[in-house]
Amino acid sequence: MKDASPQTIHLADYTPFGWTVRDVHLTVKLSPRATRVVARIHFAPRGDAPAQDFFLHGEELTLLRAAIDGAEVTPEITPQGLTCPVPDGPFLWESEVEIAPADNTALEGLYMSNGMYCTQCEAEGFRKITYYPDRPDVMATFTVRIEGDEPVKLSNGNPADSGAGWAEWHDPWPKPAYLFALVAGDLRNHPGSFTTKSGKEVELNIWVRPGDEGKCAFGMEALKKSMTWDEEVYGREYDLDIFNVVAVDDFNMGAMENKGLNIFNSSCVLASPETSTDANFERIEAIIAHEYFHNWTGNRITCRDWFQLCLKEGLTVYRDSQFTSDMRSAEVKRISDVIALRARQFPEDQGPLAHPVRPESFQEINNFYTATVYEKGAEVIGMLKRLVGDEEYYKALDLYFERHDGDAATIEDWIRVFEDATGRDLSQFKRWYSQAGTPRLSVSEDFSEGTYTLTFRQTTPPTPGQPDKAPQVLPIAVGLLNPNGHEVVPTTVLEMTEAEQSFTFEGLSAKPVPSILRGFSAPVVLERDSAPEERAFLLAHDTDAFNRWESSRDLARDCLVAMVTEGAAPDTAWLDGLERVIRDDTLDPAFRALMMGGPTQSETAQVLHERGHVPDPDAIWDAHESLRQAMAERWQDLLPALAEEARVTEAYRPDAAQSGKRALGSAVLALQTRLDGGKAAEAQFASADNMTLQLSALACLVQAGRDEAALRAFHDQWQDDRLVMDKWFALQIAATTPDKAPERTAALTEHPAFDWTNPNRFRSVLGALAMHHTGFHAKDGRGYKLLADWLIKLDAKNPQTTARMCSAFQTWKRYDADRQALMKAQLERIAARPGLSPDTGEMVSRLLS
Ligand code: PHE
Ligand code: ZN
């Protein structure tokens, strides 16, 4: 158990560890409740570190013996680690500890999942395996010997040697302990191979539980594409003889980039057309790429301390989004990323959990694997690239790899590389790393005698601990269209640095229509009261796909706000403009599907809040419902033709072209269901031969309340497939009406297949409730109470997943006084829980502050 009073750690207090570690030799003798870990580590004092006691992290370890240079020692042990007097010069540290992986329900350190041993060490899990300076700036080579009867025994690096009951691995690349991994079990592999551009042969494997062999082919192809892409785009080659990927069912996060041995949540790697949706395939491709790309951005160059997390995560998310843009449609990827950013990062940045991309203090680092560090961190890199241009960006990246290979680096190092490579002063740009909150950008325009002027103003609202904000560098991509709809000024990046700043365009014959923030060139809230006609004009004519989509989104938001606050009818002018885009069969079906999507209900709540209204979830539900109904009725004649166009006749492929068609088809089916009560959906459900079609039909049937038989059939068909069953659980909550959502959730927690200790299953039920906007916010608070009950229960087993899911409450201050009081009461109930984990404790106290 950790200390009851959690410590706050500050970036400003960084001090290097007093010793370097030359090498680590581990022997792990596996046993479910009595695994022995023998460590032999060579330490040498470093002259450039301040004097300090020799302290090794260690938690939940039973120390059996310790020795220095062969002589037994008796260290002083606390719940956090040990201290011990050590010689002045280099020495050999030896220790033997016992741990119980079968009892490890937190899924951090060495644990068991379905009889298989596996590890998760990022951020601070290695200290649950052995005593060690568990910090990312201590890097060492590892040799690992695994002893056990399991047929497959894996660790990082290259296989060194093996025999009956043992296997040895050696990783020649110095690495921090958080990249250590070990896997052992009865696993099957899907093999592959890759030849790097310099001719090195690499053995590839995806390791899975028996029975899952048929779900690996797609992941393997994605891995090879990622390897090729990183060579071509960033000039980065793989650096070991073997690359192993393992699928694990019980995993707190998506996946982990351990050196040469990536471990994946099985939901993020296993795929087949029958069991996975198009969205699953795309996500798997992106996550495989993400983890693979970490080999350079994260592993070869790692982080000095956990405050620098965005150094590896922001950059790697940026790289995986570039990869997806290249593999699929860049426009569709950009729009999807912005939808996700607004749905996940904006609420964080605008609520009590707001923190900078590089936080300055934390209690529990696990609570900072956030949308801000990851997604906003990636946006910051996108802005940097927009400002310096592609060529300079890749020049800077080359310098980064050359200068920092083998380092545990900082954001300062990263910025300096860009300054040195491009000759720019980036001191103001660096505020993106230290200032939390989403900047608001407003615009006014002026036109006289051929000169067009855009004047921008930026302000950032206060965030916890940061009352005053300074202006940030905003790359604002702008294009100008003339009144005929022709582009007269192509996309230009304006570099805004002041709180208020004007930019002029000369030689225009008529007042142009501006297309501002093309491609969402900076992660800001653009506050622009432009006339609906102008938005409709951009919807029809903008050459920038993102802004075309955005102008419709803006109109949709205005329409929904008017419907909620004034009881207005749906905006028919907008629906007409939207219809023209949807009808345009020269446009990518995936893009048209996104156009049909519209804002989510929590986005409408956010917009209402931004505009000074108190969002009423029930009124929002009603407005969304009547808007969808109006769309369905209005487009009654169009829908069958679109459905026909969306039909895929060739064999299933999860590529961009086919998925786009199916996305359009499912948007159409959802509207059709409002007209035919579910007839078309029933037909599609009965004939579907892939999960995308089957699931979208089932969603429609749930929505229409005609789901009993279909849910039963789906259950009977898929009860042995845990990943599909996660969808079965989630969908019946996600797609149902608000009155039923809490009851269904409660009922599903009683289902025999509700294994709540499995994070995927827990999220598929309680996470689905949290995401059902109106259902979660049920007026009497039963949604809040149900979630809180389960968070309290899960916290005792798995603090990390519990703490992450507390963010369901992060928007609580947006709502009416009654709902606020109900949510606050639940947060206080969680906070008051005796024995609450520090992880959840920190989250709840930040939420309440
Ligand atoms: N580093 C992992 C990634 O982004 C995420 C992760 C963090 C996984 C902590 C597990 C634990 O790829
Ligand atoms: Zn990552």
PDB file of N, CA, C and O and ligand atoms in Angstrom, residues 290 294 313 374, ligand 2:
ATOM      1  N   HIS A 290       1.316   3.654 -34.070  1.00  0.00           N
ATOM      2  CA  HIS A 290       1.713   4.481 -32.920  1.00  0.00           C
ATOM      3  C   HIS A 290       2.789   3.774 -32.086  1.00  0.00           C
ATOM      4  O   HIS A 290       3.849   4.342 -31.809  1.00  0.00           O
ATOM      5  N   HIS A 294       6.909   4.665 -31.705  1.00  0.00           N
ATOM      6  CA  HIS A 294       7.575   4.955 -30.434  1.00  0.00           C
ATOM      7  C   HIS A 294       8.999   4.404 -30.403  1.00  0.00           C
ATOM      8  O   HIS A 294       9.818   4.863 -29.600  1.00  0.00           O
ATOM      9  N   GLU A 313       4.667  11.405 -26.486  1.00  0.00           N
ATOM     10  CA  GLU A 313       3.287  11.095 -26.865  1.00  0.00           C
ATOM     11  C   GLU A 313       2.729  12.069 -27.900  1.00  0.00           C
ATOM     12  O   GLU A 313       2.111  11.661 -28.878  1.00  0.00           O
ATOM     13  N   TYR A 374      -1.692  14.005 -25.000  1.00  0.00           N
ATOM     14  CA  TYR A 374      -1.631  13.266 -26.264  1.00  0.00           C
ATOM     15  C   TYR A 374      -2.118  14.112 -27.441  1.00  0.00           C
ATOM     16  O   TYR A 374      -1.368  14.417 -28.356  1.00  0.00           O
TER      17      TYR A 374
HETATM   18 ZN    ZN B   2       2.065   6.563 -27.090  1.00  0.00          ZN
END
